[in-house]
Structure formats: structure tokens, C-alpha cells
Tab-separated table of C-alpha atoms and ligand atoms in Angstrom:
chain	number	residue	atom	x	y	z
A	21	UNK	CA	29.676	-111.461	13.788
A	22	UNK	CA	27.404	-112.521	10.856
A	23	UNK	CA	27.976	-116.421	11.923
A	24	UNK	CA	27.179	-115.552	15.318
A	25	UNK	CA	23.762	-113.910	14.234
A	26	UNK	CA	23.444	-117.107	12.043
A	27	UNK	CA	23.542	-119.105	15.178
A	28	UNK	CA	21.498	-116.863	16.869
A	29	UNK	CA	18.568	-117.418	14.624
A	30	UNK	CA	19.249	-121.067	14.481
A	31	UNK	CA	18.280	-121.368	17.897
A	32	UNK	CA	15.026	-119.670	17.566
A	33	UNK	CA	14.467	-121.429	14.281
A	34	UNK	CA	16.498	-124.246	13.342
A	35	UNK	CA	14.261	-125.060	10.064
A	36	UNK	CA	15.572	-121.932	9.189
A	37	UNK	CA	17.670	-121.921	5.522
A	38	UNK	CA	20.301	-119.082	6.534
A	39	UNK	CA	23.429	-118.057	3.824
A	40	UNK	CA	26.036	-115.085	3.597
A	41	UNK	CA	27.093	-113.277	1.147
A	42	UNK	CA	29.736	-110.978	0.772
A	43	UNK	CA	29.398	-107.525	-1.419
A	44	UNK	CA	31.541	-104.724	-2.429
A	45	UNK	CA	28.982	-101.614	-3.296
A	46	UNK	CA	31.445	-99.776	-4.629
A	47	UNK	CA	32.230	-102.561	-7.565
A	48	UNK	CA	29.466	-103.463	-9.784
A	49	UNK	CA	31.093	-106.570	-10.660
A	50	UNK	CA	30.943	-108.004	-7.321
A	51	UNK	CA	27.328	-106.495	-7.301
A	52	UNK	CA	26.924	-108.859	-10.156
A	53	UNK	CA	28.325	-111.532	-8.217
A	54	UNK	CA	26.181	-110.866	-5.349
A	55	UNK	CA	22.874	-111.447	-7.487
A	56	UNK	CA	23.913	-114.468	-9.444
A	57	UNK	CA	24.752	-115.965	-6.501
A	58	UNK	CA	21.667	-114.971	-4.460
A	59	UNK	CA	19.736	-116.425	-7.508
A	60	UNK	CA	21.754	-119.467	-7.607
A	61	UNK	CA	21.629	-120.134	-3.729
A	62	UNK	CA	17.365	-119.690	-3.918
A	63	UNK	CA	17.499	-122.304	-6.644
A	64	UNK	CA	19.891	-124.211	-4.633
A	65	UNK	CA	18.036	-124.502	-1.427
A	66	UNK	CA	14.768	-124.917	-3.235
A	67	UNK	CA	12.963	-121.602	-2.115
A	68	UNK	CA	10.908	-119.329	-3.828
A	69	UNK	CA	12.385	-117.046	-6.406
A	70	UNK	CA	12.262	-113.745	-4.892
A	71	UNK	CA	13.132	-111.259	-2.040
A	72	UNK	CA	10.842	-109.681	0.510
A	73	UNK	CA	12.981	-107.651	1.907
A	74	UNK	CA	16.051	-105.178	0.511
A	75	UNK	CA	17.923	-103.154	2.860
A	76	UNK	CA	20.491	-100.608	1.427
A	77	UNK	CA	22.333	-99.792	4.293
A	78	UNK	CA	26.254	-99.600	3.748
A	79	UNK	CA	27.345	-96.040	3.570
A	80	UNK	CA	31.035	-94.207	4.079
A	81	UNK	CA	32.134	-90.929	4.826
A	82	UNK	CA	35.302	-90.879	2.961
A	83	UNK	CA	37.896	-88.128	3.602
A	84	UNK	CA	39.447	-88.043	0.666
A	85	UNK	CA	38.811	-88.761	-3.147
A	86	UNK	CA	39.185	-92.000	-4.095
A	87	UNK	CA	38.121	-93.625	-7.484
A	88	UNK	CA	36.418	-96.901	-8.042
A	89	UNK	CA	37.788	-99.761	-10.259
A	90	UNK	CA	34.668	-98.461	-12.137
A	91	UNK	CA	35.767	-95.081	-12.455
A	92	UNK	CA	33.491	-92.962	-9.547
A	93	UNK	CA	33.766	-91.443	-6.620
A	94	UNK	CA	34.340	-94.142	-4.071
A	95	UNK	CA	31.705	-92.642	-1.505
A	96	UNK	CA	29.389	-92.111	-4.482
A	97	UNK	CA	29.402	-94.915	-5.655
A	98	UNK	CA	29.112	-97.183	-2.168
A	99	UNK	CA	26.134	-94.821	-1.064
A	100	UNK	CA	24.178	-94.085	-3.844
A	101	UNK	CA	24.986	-95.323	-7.778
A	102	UNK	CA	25.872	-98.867	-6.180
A	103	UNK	CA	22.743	-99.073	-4.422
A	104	UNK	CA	20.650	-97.839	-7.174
A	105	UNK	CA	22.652	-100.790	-9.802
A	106	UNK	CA	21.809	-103.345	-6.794
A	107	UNK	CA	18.439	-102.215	-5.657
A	108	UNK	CA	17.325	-102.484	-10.096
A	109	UNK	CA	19.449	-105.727	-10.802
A	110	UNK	CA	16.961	-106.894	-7.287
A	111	UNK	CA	14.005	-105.443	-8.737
A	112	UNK	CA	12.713	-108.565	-10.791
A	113	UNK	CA	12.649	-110.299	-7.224
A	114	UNK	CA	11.195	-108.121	-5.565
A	115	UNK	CA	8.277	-107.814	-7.906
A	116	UNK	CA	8.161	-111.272	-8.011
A	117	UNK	CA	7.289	-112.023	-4.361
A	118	UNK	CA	4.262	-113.787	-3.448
A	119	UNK	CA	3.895	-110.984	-0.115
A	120	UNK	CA	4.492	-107.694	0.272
A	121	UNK	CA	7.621	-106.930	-0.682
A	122	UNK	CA	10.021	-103.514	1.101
A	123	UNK	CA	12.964	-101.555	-0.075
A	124	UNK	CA	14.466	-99.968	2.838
A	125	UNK	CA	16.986	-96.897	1.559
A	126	UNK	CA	19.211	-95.935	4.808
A	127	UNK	CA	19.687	-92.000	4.911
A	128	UNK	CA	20.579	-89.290	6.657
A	129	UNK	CA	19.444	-86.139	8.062
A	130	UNK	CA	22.527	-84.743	6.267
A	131	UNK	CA	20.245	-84.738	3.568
A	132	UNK	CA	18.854	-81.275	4.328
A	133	UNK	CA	21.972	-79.553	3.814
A	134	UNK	CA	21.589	-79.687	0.273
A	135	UNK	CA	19.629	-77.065	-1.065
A	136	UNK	CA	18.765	-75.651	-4.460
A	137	UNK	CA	22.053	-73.701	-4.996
A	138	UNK	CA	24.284	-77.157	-4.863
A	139	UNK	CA	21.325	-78.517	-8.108
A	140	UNK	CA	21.454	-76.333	-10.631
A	141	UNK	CA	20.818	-77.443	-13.808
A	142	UNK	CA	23.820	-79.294	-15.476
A	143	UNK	CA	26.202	-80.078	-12.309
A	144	UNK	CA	23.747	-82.475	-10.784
A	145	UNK	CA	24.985	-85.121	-13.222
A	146	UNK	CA	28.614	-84.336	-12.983
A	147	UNK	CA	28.896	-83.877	-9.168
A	148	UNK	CA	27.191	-87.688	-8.822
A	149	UNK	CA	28.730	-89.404	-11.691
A	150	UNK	CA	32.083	-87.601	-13.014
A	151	UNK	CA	34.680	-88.446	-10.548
A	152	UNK	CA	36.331	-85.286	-9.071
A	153	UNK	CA	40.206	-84.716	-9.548
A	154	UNK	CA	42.233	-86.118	-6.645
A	155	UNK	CA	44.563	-83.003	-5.935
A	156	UNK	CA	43.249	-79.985	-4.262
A	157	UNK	CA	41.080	-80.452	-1.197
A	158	UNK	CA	38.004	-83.506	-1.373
A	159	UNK	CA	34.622	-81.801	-0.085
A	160	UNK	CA	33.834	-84.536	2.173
A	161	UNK	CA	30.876	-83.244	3.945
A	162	UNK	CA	29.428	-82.102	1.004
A	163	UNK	CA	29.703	-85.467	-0.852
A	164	UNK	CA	28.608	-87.381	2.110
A	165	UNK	CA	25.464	-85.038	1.991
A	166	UNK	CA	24.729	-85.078	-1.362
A	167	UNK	CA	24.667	-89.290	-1.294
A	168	UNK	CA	22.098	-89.446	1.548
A	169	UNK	CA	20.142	-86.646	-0.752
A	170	UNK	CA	20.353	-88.735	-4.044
A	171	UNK	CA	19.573	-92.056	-2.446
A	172	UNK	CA	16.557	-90.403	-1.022
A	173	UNK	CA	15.626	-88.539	-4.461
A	174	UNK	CA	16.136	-92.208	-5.544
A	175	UNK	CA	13.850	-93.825	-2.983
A	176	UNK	CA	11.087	-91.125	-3.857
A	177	UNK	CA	11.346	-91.598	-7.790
A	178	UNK	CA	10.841	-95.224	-7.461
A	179	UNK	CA	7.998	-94.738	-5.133
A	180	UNK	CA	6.212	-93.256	-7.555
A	181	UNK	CA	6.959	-95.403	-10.321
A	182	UNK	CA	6.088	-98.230	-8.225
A	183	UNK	CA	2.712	-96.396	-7.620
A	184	UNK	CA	1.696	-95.030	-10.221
A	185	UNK	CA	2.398	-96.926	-12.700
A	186	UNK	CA	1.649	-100.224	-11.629
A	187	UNK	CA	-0.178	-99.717	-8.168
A	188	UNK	CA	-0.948	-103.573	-8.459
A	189	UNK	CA	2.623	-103.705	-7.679
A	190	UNK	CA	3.052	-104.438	-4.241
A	191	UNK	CA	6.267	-103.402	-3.190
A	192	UNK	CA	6.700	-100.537	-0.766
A	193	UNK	CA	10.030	-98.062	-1.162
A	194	UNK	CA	10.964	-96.859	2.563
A	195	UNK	CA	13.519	-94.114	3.790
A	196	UNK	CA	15.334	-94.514	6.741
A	197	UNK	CA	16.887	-92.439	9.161
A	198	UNK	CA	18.715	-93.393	12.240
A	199	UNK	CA	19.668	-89.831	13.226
A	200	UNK	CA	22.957	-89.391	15.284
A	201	UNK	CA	24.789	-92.725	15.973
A	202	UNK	CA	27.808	-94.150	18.055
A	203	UNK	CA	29.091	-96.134	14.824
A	204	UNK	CA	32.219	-96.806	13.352
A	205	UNK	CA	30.468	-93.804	9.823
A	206	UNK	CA	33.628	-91.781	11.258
A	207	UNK	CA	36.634	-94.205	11.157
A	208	UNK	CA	38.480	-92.636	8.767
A	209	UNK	CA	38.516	-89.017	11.491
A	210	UNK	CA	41.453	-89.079	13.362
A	211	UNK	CA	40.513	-90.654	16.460
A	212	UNK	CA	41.120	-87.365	18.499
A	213	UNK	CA	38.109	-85.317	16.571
A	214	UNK	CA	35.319	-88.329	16.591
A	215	UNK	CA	35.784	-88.769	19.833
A	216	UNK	CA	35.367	-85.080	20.556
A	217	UNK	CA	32.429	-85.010	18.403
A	218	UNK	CA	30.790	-87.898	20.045
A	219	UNK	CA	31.151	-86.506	23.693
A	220	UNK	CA	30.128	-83.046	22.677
A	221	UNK	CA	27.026	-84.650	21.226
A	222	UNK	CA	26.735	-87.098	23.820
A	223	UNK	CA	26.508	-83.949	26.373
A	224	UNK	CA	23.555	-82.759	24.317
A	225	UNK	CA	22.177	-85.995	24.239
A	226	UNK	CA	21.569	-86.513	20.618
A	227	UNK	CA	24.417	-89.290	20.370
A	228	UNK	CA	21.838	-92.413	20.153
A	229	UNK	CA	23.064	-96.554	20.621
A	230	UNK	CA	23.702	-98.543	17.885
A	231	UNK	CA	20.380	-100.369	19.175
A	232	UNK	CA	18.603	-97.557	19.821
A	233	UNK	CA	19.635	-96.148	16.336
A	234	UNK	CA	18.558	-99.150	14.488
A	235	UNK	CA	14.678	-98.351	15.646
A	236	UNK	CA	14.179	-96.414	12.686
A	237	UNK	CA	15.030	-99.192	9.701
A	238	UNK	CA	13.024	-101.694	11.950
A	239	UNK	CA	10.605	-99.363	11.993
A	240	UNK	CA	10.915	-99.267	7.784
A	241	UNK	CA	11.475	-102.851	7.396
A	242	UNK	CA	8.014	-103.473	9.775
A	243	UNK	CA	5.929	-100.647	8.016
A	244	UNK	CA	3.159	-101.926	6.499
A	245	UNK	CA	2.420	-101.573	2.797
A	246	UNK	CA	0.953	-98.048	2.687
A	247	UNK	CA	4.042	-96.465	4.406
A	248	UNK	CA	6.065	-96.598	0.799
A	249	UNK	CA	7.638	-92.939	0.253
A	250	UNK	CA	7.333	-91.850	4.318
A	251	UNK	CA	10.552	-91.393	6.336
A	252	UNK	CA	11.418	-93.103	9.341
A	253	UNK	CA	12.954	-91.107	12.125
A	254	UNK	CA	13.598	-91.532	15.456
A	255	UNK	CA	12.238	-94.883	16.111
A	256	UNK	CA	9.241	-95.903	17.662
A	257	UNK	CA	7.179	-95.691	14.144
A	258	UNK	CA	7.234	-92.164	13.862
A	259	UNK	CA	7.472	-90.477	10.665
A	260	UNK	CA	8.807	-86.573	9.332
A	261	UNK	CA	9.304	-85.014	6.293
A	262	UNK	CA	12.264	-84.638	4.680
A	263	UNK	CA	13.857	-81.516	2.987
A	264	UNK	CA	11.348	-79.660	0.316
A	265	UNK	CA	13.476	-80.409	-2.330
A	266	UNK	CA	13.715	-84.003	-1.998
A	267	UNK	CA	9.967	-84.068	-2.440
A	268	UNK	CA	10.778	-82.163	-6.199
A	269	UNK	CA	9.717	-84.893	-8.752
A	270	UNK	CA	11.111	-83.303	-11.820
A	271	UNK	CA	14.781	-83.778	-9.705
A	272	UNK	CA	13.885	-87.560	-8.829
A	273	UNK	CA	13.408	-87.479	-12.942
A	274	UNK	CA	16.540	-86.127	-13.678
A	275	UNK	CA	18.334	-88.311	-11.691
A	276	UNK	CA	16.656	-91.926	-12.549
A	277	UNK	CA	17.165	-91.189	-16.335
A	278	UNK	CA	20.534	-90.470	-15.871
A	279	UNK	CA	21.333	-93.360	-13.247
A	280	UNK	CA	19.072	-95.324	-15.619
A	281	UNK	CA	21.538	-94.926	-18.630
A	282	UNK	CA	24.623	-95.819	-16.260
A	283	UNK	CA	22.381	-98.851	-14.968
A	284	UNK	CA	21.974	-100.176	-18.888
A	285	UNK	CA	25.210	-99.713	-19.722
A	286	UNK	CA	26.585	-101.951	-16.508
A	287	UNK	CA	23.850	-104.598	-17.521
A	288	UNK	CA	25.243	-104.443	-21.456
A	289	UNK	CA	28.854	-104.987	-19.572
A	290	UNK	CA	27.658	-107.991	-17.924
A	291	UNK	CA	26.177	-109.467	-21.245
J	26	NAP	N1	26.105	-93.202	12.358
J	26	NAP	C1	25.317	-92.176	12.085
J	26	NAP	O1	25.252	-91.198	12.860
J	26	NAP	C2	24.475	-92.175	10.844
J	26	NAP	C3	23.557	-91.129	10.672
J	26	NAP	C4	22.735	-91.130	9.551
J	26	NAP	C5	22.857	-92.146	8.606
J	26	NAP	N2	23.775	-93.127	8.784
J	26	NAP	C6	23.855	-94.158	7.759
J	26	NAP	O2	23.698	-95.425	8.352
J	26	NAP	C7	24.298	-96.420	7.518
J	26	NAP	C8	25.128	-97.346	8.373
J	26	NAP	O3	26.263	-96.612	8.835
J	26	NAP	P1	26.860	-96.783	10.309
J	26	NAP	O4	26.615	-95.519	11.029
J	26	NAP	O5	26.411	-98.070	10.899
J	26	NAP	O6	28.402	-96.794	9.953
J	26	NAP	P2	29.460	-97.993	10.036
J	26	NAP	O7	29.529	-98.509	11.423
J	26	NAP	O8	30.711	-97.419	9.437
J	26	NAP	O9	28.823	-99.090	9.099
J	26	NAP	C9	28.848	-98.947	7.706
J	26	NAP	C10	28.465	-100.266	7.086
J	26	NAP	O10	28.540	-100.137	5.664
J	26	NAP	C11	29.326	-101.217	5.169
J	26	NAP	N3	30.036	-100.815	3.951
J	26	NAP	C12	30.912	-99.794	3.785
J	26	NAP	N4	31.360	-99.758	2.521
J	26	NAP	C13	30.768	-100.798	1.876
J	26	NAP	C14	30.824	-101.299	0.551
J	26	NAP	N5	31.599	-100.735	-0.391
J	26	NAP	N6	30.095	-102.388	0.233
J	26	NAP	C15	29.309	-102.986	1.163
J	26	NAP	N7	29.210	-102.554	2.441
J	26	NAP	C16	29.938	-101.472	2.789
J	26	NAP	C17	30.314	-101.530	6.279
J	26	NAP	O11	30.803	-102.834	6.122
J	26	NAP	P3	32.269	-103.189	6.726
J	26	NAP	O12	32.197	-102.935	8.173
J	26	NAP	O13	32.420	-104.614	6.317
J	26	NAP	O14	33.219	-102.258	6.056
J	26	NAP	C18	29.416	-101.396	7.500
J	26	NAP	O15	28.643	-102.566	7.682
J	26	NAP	C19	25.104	-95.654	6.475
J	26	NAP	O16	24.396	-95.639	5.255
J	26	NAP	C20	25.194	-94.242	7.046
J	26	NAP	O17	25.340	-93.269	6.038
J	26	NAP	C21	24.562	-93.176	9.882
């Protein structure tokens, strides 16, 4: 699939200097991997140091606990702390683009079933970042939710540091949301209730295309500079708000000073 594309944009542009690479989100080691040899490969090839563009779009929705080589939640980790180590161990290149650089933050309208009851003070931390025992029953939905709500807490925080701090800084931090799509997010459903789900909500026609679904990251990736902090939904450049409390800076805070301490101690691992 990803050598087809290749080819695909070989065609239009055969000047074109193309490369995969593989990453595991849910391993910071091969997130490691992943930046050295991004670094390596713009060295390589002679192009300028630095990314315009950062999409964090991988995303599960596991069904049952499983823990991480690094010791989280594996659907944790893939949605939200590996995309927060990635998107920071990027950062340098981003900042150090000679254009406008984007970070694009896929989410979900899941988001808004987290409200102020799941946050109270003191199990924020532990439901992202202590792995939950692996008898009893895993809250799947829950998790899943509370992911898409942390990477967009997470998208919001860095918006304003971005901002505010720095406003020379010209790097824009979009949400995404593709709404309700005909993807493989529900392989690990027995077959029997996805497809259920999808034809009920293809009867109510909310059940989008995968190309019709992917209007709202172009949208993000296309926005131009002032969009940083919006959310993209529904495609054709329209914008919404997302849930009040994802808006609640002191949260955003909260959470970047404790992903912040996990993100130092993975960079002192790598030393
Ligand atoms: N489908 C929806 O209705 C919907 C709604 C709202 C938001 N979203 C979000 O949209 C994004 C894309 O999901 P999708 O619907 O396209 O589902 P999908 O078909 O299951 O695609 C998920 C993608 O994430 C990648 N991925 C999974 N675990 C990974 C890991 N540990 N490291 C790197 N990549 C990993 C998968 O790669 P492999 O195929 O190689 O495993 C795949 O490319 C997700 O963030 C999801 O939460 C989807």
C-alpha cells in the first residue's frame, strides 16, 4: 500500500525524494528509532533539517488490557503518551522549518464523553499513566475516550505554549476529527457486532468513506497558520468546538507537566 502511494507520487513528481519508515507508537524505543532515522535519512538525501508537517494519526480501540514493553496501557500509550514522546522528540524540527510548520492531532468526537466526574483531582494521572490490572473487566470505551480527550487536552496545551510564549514561532497545533468512519478502529469486535454497528449507522447515514472521512485532517493539514487550536470536523473546512472541558487550561497543565516528566525520563533512557 505505502509503495504503491510511493509510485503514485512518483508519477506526478518524479524529482520527488520519497522514504518509509516503520513505527511502533506503543514502544518508545522504536519511537527513538523512528527519529534517528528520519534525521539520518534528511542528512542522507541532502534536504533541509526539519519537518513541515506531523500527523498523529494511529489510534486503537483495544478490548482488553494489554501492557506495553514500557509498562502502559497498550491503547494509552499508542493514542496518546506515544504521540506526545513523538510529537516532543519532533519538536526541534518542526521549529526548525524554514515555512510554516503543522501538527495535526487525529481525535475523536468520543472526546465529549468525558466529563468532569471521570477528572477529579488525583486519578487523572493514574488512569493515563498507571497501567490498570489485567483481571476483572478492561473499560474499553472509556479508555478509548479518555485518549482522544488527552490527545486533544495535549493539542490545546501546546497551542498555547506555541503562542504565547514564542508567537514568533510559527508552527500551528491542529485537531482533527473525522467523525464516524468505515475503518478497520473496530477489528478487534467480533465481526458479528461491527458489522451491525456499521449498518445501523449506515441506515442513519452517519457511517462516512474512508475518503470522505479523511476531509477533515486534509482540511487540518491545509489550514493555514492562524487555524492552530480550532477543530476540524466534517470536512469541507468547517470548524466546531469541542467539549468545555477540553478548553480548561489548568487540565492541559496538569497533564503536560506530568507527560513532561515521563517525556524526560524516556529522553534520560535514550542517553
Ligand atoms: N473510524 C472512526 O470512526 C474514527 C472516528 C474518530 C476518530 N478516529 C481516529 O482516526 C484514527 C485512524 O483510525 P482508523 O479509523 O483509520 O482506524 P484503522 O483503520 O484501524 O487505522 C488505524 C491506524 O493506526 C495504525 N496503528 C495502530 N497501532 C499503531 C501503533 N502502535 N503504532 C503505529 N501505528 C499504529 C494502524 O496501522 P496498522 O494498520 O499497520 O496496524 C492504522 O494505520 C485513529 O486515531 C482513530 O482513533 C476514527
Amino acid at each position: 500500500m505505502l509503495f504503491s502511494t510511493i509510485g503514485e507520487i512518483k508519477q506526478q513528481d518524479n524529482d520527488a525524494s520519497l522514504s518509509v519508515f516503520e513505527v511502533d507508537l506503543s514502544s518508545f524505543s522504536s519511537i527513538k528509532k523512528f527519529e534517528s532515522g528520519i534525521k539520518q535519512w534528511l542528512l542522507d538525501s541532502n534536504l533541509h533539517p526539519s519537518i513541515q508537517l506531523l500527523i498523529n494519526n494511529a489510534g486503537i480501540l483495544a478490548t482488553s488490557c494489554r501492557v506495553t514493553s514500557d509498562g502502559y496501557d497498550q491503547m494509552m500509550q499508542t493514542n496518546f503518551i506515544g504521540a506526545f514522546v513523538l510529537t516532543n522528540l519532533l519538536l526541534p524540527l518542526l521549529k526548525f522549518s524554514p515555512v510554516p510548520s503543522k501538527i495535526v492531532n487525529v481525535t475523536s468526537f468520543t472526546h465529549r464523553c468525558i466529563s468532569n466526574t471521570d477528572l477529579n483531582e488525583g486519578t487523572l494521572g493514574a488512569k493515563i499513566f498507571d497501567c490498570l490490572p489485567t483481571s476483572g473487566s478492561y473499560p474499553s470505551a472509556r479508555t478509548y475516550e479518555l485518549s482522544k480527550f488527552c490527545l486533544l487536552l495535549f493539542s490545546y496545551e501546546l497551542h498555547r505554549q506555541l503562542h504565547l510564549v514564542d508567537p514568533s514561532l510559527n508552527i500551528s497545533v491542529i485537531a482533527a476529527d473525522p467523525g464516524v468512519v468505515e475503518t478497520q478502529i473496530m477489528r478487534e469486535i467480533p465481526p458479528i457486532i461491527s458489522e451491525l454497528a456499521f449498518k445501523a449507522l449506515r441506515i442513519m447515514r452517519l457511517l462516512q468513506s474512508p475518503e470522505s472521512g479523511v476531509n477533515s485532517i486534509i482540511d487540518a493539514a491545509l489550514a493555514p497558520s492562524d487555524a492552530s487550536g480550532e477543530y476540524f470536523f466534517g470536512g469541507r473546512g468547517r470548524t466546531v468546538r469541542s467539549s468545555k472541558l477540553s478548553y480548561n487550561a489548568q487540565l492541559g497543565k496538569n497533564l503536560w507537566s506530568r507527560s513532561m516528566m515521563l517525556f524526560e525520563e524516556v529522553q534520560r533512557s535514550f542517553d
